[in-house]
Amino acid sequence: DTAVSQTPKYLVTQMGNDKSIKCEQNLGHDTMYWYKQDSKKFLKIMFSYNNKELIINETVPNRFSPKSPDKAHLNLHINSLELGDSAVYFCASRLAGGTGELFFGEGSRLTVL
Amino acid sequence: AQSVTQLDSHVSVSEGTPVLLRCNYSSSYSPSLFWYVQHPNKGLQLLLKYTSAATLVKGINGFEAEFKKSETSFHLTKPSAHMSDAAEYFCVVSEGSGGGADGLTFGKGTHLIIQP
């Protein structure tokens, strides 16, 4: 079984559209994250959810909104897509508050035309 | 505040020769340190982690790293490179609290190239 799964793996869309990426983890972790990886492979934290509560919201445009229906799921919704949103988005999870490692999904490559 | 510096953006070695990927960190606390590998079009996979136990840490695929507090380093090594080691490698420091993103800070990555 895949520990952290995200869908879709690839997403191609037009500027101005709205899209969502889904993430699920079956590890029983308390904290889930969304990261954005740019073309230079640099990873930037976007959001962190701990037991369904947003605990970190970095300087991300409000067009991006995380939604967590339960602690095993953290979806990412993006409104009014822009060219600069093209990137690979990674979902990850870990046990809250400790020094445990992150478990990553395979990534969702978003291309905005 | 914590930070991570991966000293080389690209490293190229010949197959069968040793690999050294360098990582320096700064931390106000006793940190945990991790190395992740990312193969093309894949997610990040944990190679190894240091969490205040033995300073020499062995990971998967023959990789190991040594935590040196006096040098604030956590360099990743492998005695003999294999073609399948070609990937992006990330050094990560975690204080458990403070810092950004629940105490996790990522390095900018080192791209490892293996020459046949």
Coordinates of C-alpha atoms in Angstrom, one line a residue:
Chain A
D1 CA 0.0 0.0 0.0
T2 CA 1.2 3.5 -0.8
A3 CA 1.9 5.5 2.4
V4 CA 1.2 8.9 0.9
S5 CA -0.7 9.1 -2.3
Q6 CA -1.6 12.2 -4.3
T7 CA -3.7 12.6 -7.4
P8 CA -3.5 13.6 -10.2
K9 CA 0.2 12.9 -11.0
Y10 CA 0.0 15.3 -14.0
L11 CA -2.2 18.3 -14.5
V12 CA -2.2 20.6 -17.6
T13 CA -4.6 23.5 -17.6
Q14 CA -5.2 27.0 -18.8
M15 CA -4.5 30.2 -17.0
G16 CA -7.5 31.4 -14.9
N17 CA -8.8 27.9 -14.3
D18 CA -9.4 26.4 -10.8
K19 CA -7.9 23.0 -10.0
S20 CA -7.5 20.7 -7.0
I21 CA -4.9 18.2 -6.0
K22 CA -5.8 15.4 -3.5
C23 CA -3.6 13.8 -0.9
E24 CA -4.2 10.9 1.4
Q25 CA -1.9 9.2 3.9
N26 CA -2.5 5.8 5.6
L27 CA 0.3 6.1 8.2
G28 CA -1.8 7.5 11.0
H29 CA 0.3 10.7 11.1
D30 CA -0.9 13.8 12.8
T31 CA 0.6 16.4 10.5
M32 CA 0.4 16.8 6.8
Y33 CA 2.1 19.3 4.5
W34 CA 2.1 20.8 1.0
Y35 CA 5.4 21.7 -0.6
K36 CA 6.0 23.4 -3.9
Q37 CA 9.1 22.4 -5.9
D38 CA 10.3 24.9 -8.6
S39 CA 12.3 24.2 -11.7
K40 CA 15.5 24.5 -9.8
K41 CA 14.4 21.7 -7.4
F42 CA 14.1 24.2 -4.5
L43 CA 11.4 23.0 -2.0
K44 CA 9.2 25.6 -0.4
I45 CA 6.7 24.8 2.4
M46 CA 3.2 26.0 1.6
F47 CA 1.0 24.7 4.4
S48 CA 1.0 22.4 7.4
Y49 CA -2.0 20.9 9.0
N50 CA -2.0 19.3 12.4
N51 CA -5.1 17.4 13.4
K52 CA -7.1 19.3 10.8
E53 CA -6.0 22.7 12.0
L54 CA -3.8 25.0 9.9
I55 CA -0.7 25.7 11.9
I56 CA 1.6 27.2 9.3
N57 CA 0.7 29.3 6.4
E58 CA 3.7 30.7 4.7
T59 CA 3.6 33.6 2.3
V60 CA 1.4 31.9 -0.2
P61 CA -1.2 33.7 -2.3
N62 CA -4.7 33.3 -1.0
R63 CA -5.6 31.7 -4.3
F64 CA -4.2 28.6 -2.7
S65 CA -6.4 27.0 -0.1
P66 CA -5.8 23.7 1.8
K67 CA -8.7 21.7 2.9
S68 CA -8.6 18.8 5.3
P69 CA -11.8 16.7 5.7
D70 CA -10.0 14.5 8.2
K71 CA -6.5 13.9 9.5
A72 CA -5.7 11.4 6.7
H73 CA -6.5 13.8 3.9
L74 CA -5.1 17.2 2.9
N75 CA -6.3 18.6 -0.4
L76 CA -4.9 21.7 -2.2
H77 CA -7.3 23.9 -4.2
I78 CA -5.9 26.6 -6.5
N79 CA -8.1 29.4 -7.9
S80 CA -7.4 31.5 -10.9
L81 CA -4.2 29.7 -11.9
E82 CA -1.3 31.7 -13.1
L83 CA 1.8 30.8 -15.2
G84 CA 4.0 31.0 -12.1
D85 CA 2.0 28.3 -10.4
S86 CA 3.6 25.7 -12.8
A87 CA 5.6 23.5 -10.5
V88 CA 5.6 20.1 -8.8
Y89 CA 3.5 20.0 -5.7
F90 CA 4.4 17.4 -3.0
C91 CA 2.2 16.2 -0.2
A92 CA 4.0 14.9 2.9
S93 CA 3.2 13.7 6.4
R94 CA 4.9 13.1 9.7
L95 CA 4.2 12.5 13.4
A96 CA 3.5 15.8 15.1
G97 CA 5.9 17.6 17.3
G98 CA 8.7 15.2 17.1
T99 CA 11.9 14.6 15.2
G100 CA 10.5 12.0 12.9
E101 CA 11.0 12.1 9.2
L102 CA 8.7 13.3 6.5
F103 CA 7.0 10.8 4.2
F104 CA 6.4 12.2 0.7
G105 CA 4.0 11.5 -2.0
E106 CA 5.1 11.1 -5.6
G107 CA 4.3 14.6 -6.6
S108 CA 1.8 16.3 -8.8
R109 CA 3.2 18.2 -11.8
L110 CA 1.1 21.2 -12.6
T111 CA 1.6 22.9 -15.9
V112 CA -0.3 26.2 -16.6
L113 CA -0.5 27.3 -20.2
Chain B
A1 CA 17.1 30.1 13.9
Q2 CA 18.3 27.1 11.9
S3 CA 19.7 26.8 8.4
V4 CA 21.2 24.3 6.1
T5 CA 23.8 24.8 3.4
Q6 CA 24.6 22.2 0.8
L7 CA 28.0 23.3 -0.4
D8 CA 27.7 21.9 -3.9
S9 CA 24.8 22.3 -6.3
H10 CA 26.3 19.6 -8.6
V11 CA 28.7 16.7 -8.0
S12 CA 30.0 14.5 -10.7
V13 CA 31.8 11.2 -10.0
S14 CA 32.7 8.1 -12.0
E15 CA 30.9 4.9 -11.4
G16 CA 32.7 2.9 -8.8
T17 CA 34.4 5.8 -7.2
P18 CA 33.5 7.4 -3.8
V19 CA 30.7 9.9 -3.3
L20 CA 30.8 12.9 -1.0
L21 CA 27.9 15.3 -0.7
R22 CA 28.5 18.1 1.8
C23 CA 26.0 19.6 4.2
N24 CA 26.6 22.2 6.9
Y25 CA 23.9 23.3 9.4
S26 CA 23.3 25.8 12.1
S27 CA 20.9 25.2 14.9
S28 CA 20.1 26.7 18.3
Y29 CA 19.1 23.3 19.7
S30 CA 20.2 19.8 19.4
P31 CA 19.0 19.1 15.9
S32 CA 17.8 16.0 14.0
L33 CA 19.3 15.7 10.6
F34 CA 18.1 13.9 7.5
W35 CA 19.3 13.1 4.0
Y36 CA 16.6 12.6 1.3
V37 CA 17.1 11.4 -2.3
Q38 CA 14.8 12.3 -5.2
H39 CA 15.1 10.3 -8.4
P40 CA 13.7 11.9 -11.6
N41 CA 9.9 12.4 -11.5
K42 CA 9.7 10.8 -8.1
G43 CA 9.0 11.9 -4.5
L44 CA 11.6 12.3 -1.8
Q45 CA 12.7 9.2 -0.1
L46 CA 14.5 9.1 3.2
L47 CA 18.1 7.8 3.0
L48 CA 19.1 8.1 6.6
K49 CA 18.6 10.2 9.8
Y50 CA 20.5 11.3 12.8
T51 CA 18.5 11.8 16.1
S52 CA 21.2 12.2 18.8
A53 CA 22.2 8.5 18.9
A54 CA 25.3 7.2 17.2
T55 CA 27.1 9.9 15.2
L56 CA 27.8 7.6 12.3
V57 CA 24.5 6.8 10.6
K58 CA 24.1 4.1 8.1
G59 CA 21.3 4.4 5.5
I60 CA 19.9 2.6 2.6
N61 CA 21.7 1.7 -0.6
G62 CA 25.1 1.8 1.0
F63 CA 25.0 5.5 2.0
E64 CA 26.2 6.8 5.4
A65 CA 26.6 10.1 7.1
E66 CA 28.6 11.3 10.1
F67 CA 27.3 14.0 12.5
K68 CA 30.2 16.2 13.5
K69 CA 29.0 18.8 16.0
S70 CA 32.3 20.6 16.2
E71 CA 32.2 21.2 12.5
T72 CA 28.4 21.5 12.3
S73 CA 28.5 19.1 9.4
F74 CA 26.5 16.1 8.2
H75 CA 28.2 15.0 5.0
L76 CA 26.8 12.1 3.0
T77 CA 29.2 9.4 1.7
K78 CA 29.1 6.2 -0.3
P79 CA 32.3 4.1 -1.0
S80 CA 31.4 3.2 -4.5
A81 CA 28.9 5.0 -6.8
H82 CA 26.4 3.2 -8.9
M83 CA 24.6 4.5 -11.9
S84 CA 21.3 4.3 -10.0
D85 CA 22.6 6.8 -7.5
A86 CA 22.2 9.6 -10.0
A87 CA 19.5 11.8 -8.4
E88 CA 18.9 15.0 -6.4
Y89 CA 19.9 14.9 -2.7
F90 CA 18.5 17.1 0.1
C91 CA 19.9 17.7 3.5
V92 CA 17.3 18.6 6.1
V93 CA 17.6 19.9 9.7
S94 CA 14.8 19.7 12.3
E95 CA 14.7 21.3 15.7
G96 CA 11.3 19.9 16.4
S97 CA 10.0 23.4 17.2
G98 CA 10.9 26.8 16.1
G99 CA 12.3 27.5 12.7
G100 CA 9.9 27.3 9.7
A101 CA 7.5 24.7 8.8
D102 CA 7.2 22.9 12.1
G103 CA 11.0 23.1 12.6
L104 CA 12.1 21.6 9.3
T105 CA 14.6 23.4 7.0
F106 CA 15.6 22.0 3.6
G107 CA 18.9 22.5 1.8
K108 CA 18.7 23.6 -1.8
G109 CA 19.8 20.2 -3.1
T110 CA 22.8 18.6 -4.7
H111 CA 22.5 17.1 -8.1
L112 CA 24.6 13.9 -8.3
I113 CA 25.8 12.9 -11.7
I114 CA 27.4 9.5 -12.3
Q115 CA 29.7 9.1 -15.2
P116 CA 30.0 5.7 -16.8

